[in-house]
């Protein structure tokens, strides 16, 4: 017996000495989540390629990002994401060490330290009139040994010190009512020209003393025909502009305080000039570019103001600004498309017949056309000039081209994701190649050797990186087939540029990408809007022989009656299966809960006249819709006029051309919110694919309440007209927030609640029978979150078990929105310390796992908050039964724990949305957060109760089992021996 005890203690000592861990090690980072950083579509770029220090390019983007990129690899040195309303208007470098940005309509001027991106100073420039924003950093302009930055914005010209941001002087142009379009410096540097127009017909040139801002002269000239477009600077004192009819070009010369100009007919320069001309904004020294359809005309301005056509180039996609490459020479670049290649040409401004560079670069057609180009020069070993080009493509990607090849590329279109759906991966097929087995064997041996070094603490930092890379590479999560837990999926994301990406949930890599051809058929779709993504075909029964597909719908222009387009894309290959240009404008898409024999989901496309068009256009789809004709309802929200309407199908459309797939609609109900008292600011409904596990909710004392579950519920938030602005623009007495829950089939208001002294913005999420919304309480000067839960009283009035068994219980009767429901609601409000950008809720396969709210905070992180904290039944002193039920004692504020951030220490800059996707494993939900950055992880709100964790030690389990079996065997032998000895006594 003593031997058995000794064996048992040895076993316990072995287990206690074994290294157990539940934390995240350095080499485990990225195994369950990934984080990708982007900057967005570049609109300004400045190169910094001095001999000392790292070569970099400074950029600002349409996502309001200012960043420093490594010129060798395209990596981000540093970046700052400004607010959504802090639009960057200009970018430049001052003193060789500061990055200067102008933003917020010319009111915020900032200086950032060039090496590390730390903000050095910030200047608030005041003005009272909306105007064009202009940033100019003169090299030679100084005021008392201080370099000066010139800024025009809000109708005021400021001279700002580049060292500390102090405003040296200001000149107000608001009283003159002039629209300043250009700021320049005289050749001597002591006079500043501010050139602009009054009423697009009177030219004014203000000559200002650069030292003190004193007005020297203000000559003017009248343009009887007016002007079109902006004024373009050809040199320091010569400008070009189109007249109001766009038939002639006016060249303006400012010399010694006098204005002289002359007009030249475009017909005298170009024979076929019937098309409307446009002067391109590219700045080329002594020249400018005129665009006529697909023809680019380069025009030189002579000393006496005459125009000379230098060249005519067809199919020019982009033109760069002039680059000074020596004291006497400048250069500029133009890009032309030709098949799968682009032609990059760099020309000198003084010798047009000589090409400084001419290269052909193979370009991926899925990137679209070239939008912008920025060039930079460098000295080759033979002392000749070489050039590199930073190219912005149609899909918002960024490329660096040098010596005829793409040095690096960035998929920055992923910074502007507008919609997300998921797709299952293909089913794994039987069969594997010998080469794959041999490779796996080699990786297995290499991996075990590295892991052994790591276990013995002999691994170098390089080995630690190699271990992590091997884990990521050999992990099951990166395979391109389905897994039994449902962790591996494709995230199909649609960007603002109209490009689709398929991202693998395992490691975030781009599996495929496609720029929709329907967007490129005409110039009208250069800036597509109202892009949305829908599940079109999700094969279940045909999973082996048919691929899933998605539906993309959008409009080509921001107006409601603009023609729309639809596109169908295979989610496995990225191939665009079909695309259609619609005559009608689509204002709303209704995915119907019906599928045809090929598992294509039926959709109704609603136009501006509330006519419904059925897709797919097949006889089978018509038959399915006819059978469910009376069960199709939808609603529309007109927030501008404060009207919500309910609609249903009425009859077939009556057109000149018969269209059996078109249906008229009828209005069922309407709810009108008087604009003088309430304005709609938010509407939220339930996810159509949400799964509810049970309708019953067991309360304390074994009581049961029944959730009011309906897919037709709509949450509406309205505020007082004076409270529509930003927080603090209205007093508590002038502000109120009213929330409604409306049945969208009948228009019946099921619940109404008013929050006096509160205002938006309102962010809400609707799930099962409850809604949670976030707003600001002006009286308490804090944010609040409220919860409303709705229960069905009519389902619980009969508790006869025999009636339930016989099918006569009211729980078995069908639920109809037209039967007046007997509902009760419970609500509660709590203080919340954070401002919120978005709210989502976890979703699981069967709806059994407890819910958690995923809150996108103002700090661009995602916080997980247990729904139990937002239970309206919480009380200060819960009973023992309520405690056993899980009711948490009431507090006035919701707790925020640092461990609850699912993004850990990472930030999803510019966070716009959070999407949750259920896995096949009931305990787990997949979470995707998108903004300027992308973040993906998987989480278990109730812990992984239905599976073992990935870091579970199977070896330790096996050793423990073997040791226990050995201990049992030894104990049995010793017990038998002892029993035999006792019998012999």
Short mmCIF file of C-alpha atoms in Angstrom, two decimals, residues 167-353:
data_model
loop_
_atom_site.label_atom_id
_atom_site.label_comp_id
_atom_site.label_asym_id
_atom_site.label_seq_id
_atom_site.Cartn_x
_atom_site.Cartn_y
_atom_site.Cartn_z
CA UNK A 167 -0.09 83.38 -36.85
CA UNK A 168 2.18 86.23 -38.03
CA UNK A 169 -0.50 88.16 -39.92
CA UNK A 170 -3.91 87.66 -41.52
CA UNK A 171 -5.85 89.24 -44.39
CA UNK A 172 -9.64 88.93 -44.44
CA UNK A 173 -11.31 88.68 -47.87
CA UNK A 174 -14.87 88.14 -46.61
CA UNK A 175 -15.87 91.78 -47.16
CA UNK A 176 -14.61 91.70 -50.77
CA UNK A 177 -16.82 88.66 -51.59
CA UNK A 178 -13.99 87.27 -53.68
CA UNK A 179 -13.51 83.55 -54.28
CA UNK A 180 -9.72 83.23 -54.01
CA UNK A 181 -8.50 80.39 -56.20
CA UNK A 182 -4.74 80.79 -56.18
CA UNK A 183 -1.96 82.01 -53.89
CA UNK A 184 1.48 82.64 -55.37
CA UNK A 185 4.71 84.44 -54.57
CA UNK A 186 6.49 86.96 -56.77
CA UNK A 187 9.89 86.13 -58.21
CA UNK A 188 11.53 88.54 -55.74
CA UNK A 189 9.65 86.94 -52.86
CA UNK A 190 8.44 90.13 -51.20
CA UNK A 191 4.93 90.20 -52.73
CA UNK A 192 2.15 87.64 -52.45
CA UNK A 193 -0.55 87.40 -55.10
CA UNK A 194 -4.06 86.31 -54.09
CA UNK A 195 -6.03 85.76 -57.29
CA UNK A 196 -9.76 85.14 -57.42
CA UNK A 197 -13.12 85.99 -58.95
CA UNK A 198 -16.24 87.78 -57.81
CA UNK A 199 -19.42 86.20 -59.21
CA UNK A 200 -17.29 84.22 -61.72
CA UNK A 201 -16.95 87.30 -63.90
CA UNK A 202 -14.68 89.90 -62.22
CA UNK A 203 -11.03 88.97 -61.75
CA UNK A 204 -9.24 90.47 -58.74
CA UNK A 205 -5.52 90.26 -58.03
CA UNK A 206 -4.55 91.28 -54.51
CA UNK A 207 -0.89 92.16 -54.06
CA UNK A 208 0.06 91.78 -50.40
CA UNK A 209 3.24 92.64 -48.55
CA UNK A 210 4.76 89.30 -47.53
CA UNK A 211 6.30 90.77 -44.35
CA UNK A 212 3.23 92.26 -42.66
CA UNK A 213 0.16 91.39 -44.76
CA UNK A 214 -0.42 94.97 -45.88
CA UNK A 215 -2.47 95.33 -49.07
CA UNK A 216 -0.37 97.00 -51.78
CA UNK A 217 -2.55 96.90 -54.87
CA UNK A 218 -5.82 95.31 -55.93
CA UNK A 219 -6.25 95.59 -59.70
CA UNK A 220 -9.29 93.98 -61.31
CA UNK A 221 -10.61 93.05 -64.75
CA UNK A 222 -14.05 92.08 -66.01
CA UNK A 223 -14.85 88.91 -67.95
CA UNK A 224 -18.14 89.59 -69.73
CA UNK A 225 -18.75 85.94 -70.58
CA UNK A 226 -17.82 84.66 -67.15
CA UNK A 227 -15.53 81.70 -66.43
CA UNK A 228 -15.86 77.93 -66.11
CA UNK A 229 -13.91 75.88 -63.59
CA UNK A 230 -10.94 76.91 -61.49
CA UNK A 231 -8.06 79.18 -62.32
CA UNK A 232 -4.83 77.34 -63.17
CA UNK A 233 -1.39 78.78 -62.48
CA UNK A 234 0.99 78.44 -65.43
CA UNK A 235 3.79 80.41 -63.77
CA UNK A 236 4.15 82.82 -60.87
CA UNK A 237 2.27 85.60 -62.71
CA UNK A 238 0.52 83.84 -65.63
CA UNK A 239 -2.82 82.04 -65.29
CA UNK A 240 -5.21 80.19 -67.57
CA UNK A 241 -8.98 79.70 -67.34
CA UNK A 242 -11.87 78.67 -69.58
CA UNK A 243 -14.59 81.15 -70.43
CA UNK A 244 -18.20 80.55 -69.45
CA UNK A 245 -19.08 78.88 -72.76
CA UNK A 246 -15.98 76.63 -72.65
CA UNK A 247 -15.18 77.67 -76.21
CA UNK A 248 -12.10 79.82 -75.54
CA UNK A 249 -9.13 80.00 -73.19
CA UNK A 250 -8.19 83.18 -71.38
CA UNK A 251 -4.55 83.66 -70.43
CA UNK A 252 -4.04 86.25 -67.69
CA UNK A 253 -0.76 88.07 -67.07
CA UNK A 254 -0.13 90.07 -63.90
CA UNK A 255 2.86 92.41 -64.23
CA UNK A 256 3.76 95.50 -62.19
CA UNK A 257 0.30 95.66 -60.66
CA UNK A 258 -1.46 95.58 -64.01
CA UNK A 259 -3.71 92.84 -65.43
CA UNK A 260 -3.65 91.94 -69.07
CA UNK A 261 -5.40 89.02 -70.65
CA UNK A 262 -6.21 87.66 -74.04
CA UNK A 263 -8.63 85.03 -75.23
CA UNK A 264 -7.89 82.29 -77.75
CA UNK A 265 -10.60 80.20 -79.37
CA UNK A 266 -10.18 76.50 -78.86
CA UNK A 267 -11.26 76.04 -82.48
CA UNK A 268 -8.09 77.89 -83.53
CA UNK A 269 -5.99 75.37 -81.63
CA UNK A 270 -7.89 72.17 -82.42
CA UNK A 271 -9.86 71.56 -85.56
CA UNK A 272 -12.48 69.24 -84.05
CA UNK A 273 -13.43 71.08 -80.88
CA UNK A 274 -17.13 70.24 -80.64
CA UNK A 275 -16.64 68.48 -77.31
CA UNK A 276 -16.72 70.38 -74.03
CA UNK A 277 -13.19 71.27 -72.94
CA UNK A 278 -11.76 70.89 -69.42
CA UNK A 279 -8.46 72.30 -68.12
CA UNK A 280 -6.75 69.63 -66.04
CA UNK A 281 -5.55 70.73 -62.58
CA UNK A 282 -2.03 69.34 -63.10
CA UNK A 283 0.59 72.07 -62.65
CA UNK A 284 3.20 72.05 -65.43
CA UNK A 285 5.68 74.92 -65.59
CA UNK A 286 4.92 77.19 -68.55
CA UNK A 287 2.25 74.81 -69.88
CA UNK A 288 -1.19 73.43 -69.17
CA UNK A 289 -3.26 70.48 -70.36
CA UNK A 290 -6.65 70.69 -72.05
CA UNK A 291 -8.87 67.62 -72.25
CA UNK A 292 -11.34 67.09 -75.11
CA UNK A 293 -13.06 63.72 -74.74
CA UNK A 294 -10.19 61.19 -74.93
CA UNK A 295 -7.76 63.71 -76.43
CA UNK A 296 -5.19 65.46 -74.24
CA UNK A 297 -3.80 68.69 -75.69
CA UNK A 298 -0.63 70.10 -74.15
CA UNK A 299 -0.46 73.87 -74.66
CA UNK A 300 2.52 76.11 -74.02
CA UNK A 301 2.12 79.76 -73.05
CA UNK A 302 4.71 81.99 -74.68
CA UNK A 303 6.21 85.11 -73.13
CA UNK A 304 3.77 87.35 -75.00
CA UNK A 305 0.76 85.30 -73.84
CA UNK A 306 0.15 83.36 -77.03
CA UNK A 307 -0.87 79.69 -76.94
CA UNK A 308 1.07 77.07 -78.88
CA UNK A 309 -0.06 73.45 -79.13
CA UNK A 310 2.92 71.28 -78.18
CA UNK A 311 1.38 67.84 -78.60
CA UNK A 312 -1.86 65.90 -78.80
CA UNK A 313 -1.98 62.58 -76.97
CA UNK A 314 -4.82 60.08 -77.00
CA UNK A 315 -6.08 57.92 -74.14
CA UNK A 316 -4.10 59.63 -71.40
CA UNK A 317 -5.22 58.23 -68.05
CA UNK A 318 -3.30 60.55 -65.71
CA UNK A 319 -0.94 63.49 -65.78
CA UNK A 320 1.46 64.41 -62.99
CA UNK A 321 2.51 67.80 -61.69
CA UNK A 322 5.84 69.24 -62.79
CA UNK A 323 8.94 68.09 -60.88
CA UNK A 324 12.00 70.32 -60.64
CA UNK A 325 14.99 68.06 -61.38
CA UNK A 326 17.61 70.79 -61.73
CA UNK A 327 17.86 74.56 -61.59
CA UNK A 328 17.01 74.86 -65.25
CA UNK A 329 14.88 71.81 -65.97
CA UNK A 330 11.62 70.30 -64.83
CA UNK A 331 9.79 67.15 -65.86
CA UNK A 332 6.33 65.66 -65.72
CA UNK A 333 4.83 62.24 -66.44
CA UNK A 334 1.81 60.98 -68.30
CA UNK A 335 0.29 57.50 -68.37
CA UNK A 336 -1.46 55.80 -71.28
CA UNK A 337 -3.30 52.49 -71.32
CA UNK A 338 -2.63 49.80 -73.88
CA UNK A 339 -4.14 46.37 -73.35
CA UNK A 340 -2.70 44.69 -70.25
CA UNK A 341 0.12 47.25 -70.03
CA UNK A 342 0.44 50.91 -69.18
CA UNK A 343 2.83 53.26 -70.93
CA UNK A 344 4.71 55.61 -68.59
CA UNK A 345 6.36 58.58 -70.28
CA UNK A 346 8.39 61.29 -68.57
CA UNK A 347 9.01 64.44 -70.60
CA UNK A 348 11.06 67.56 -69.97
CA UNK A 349 9.24 70.84 -69.82
CA UNK A 350 11.73 72.62 -72.07
CA UNK A 351 12.59 69.94 -74.63
CA UNK A 352 9.36 68.28 -75.64
CA UNK A 353 10.85 66.10 -78.37
#
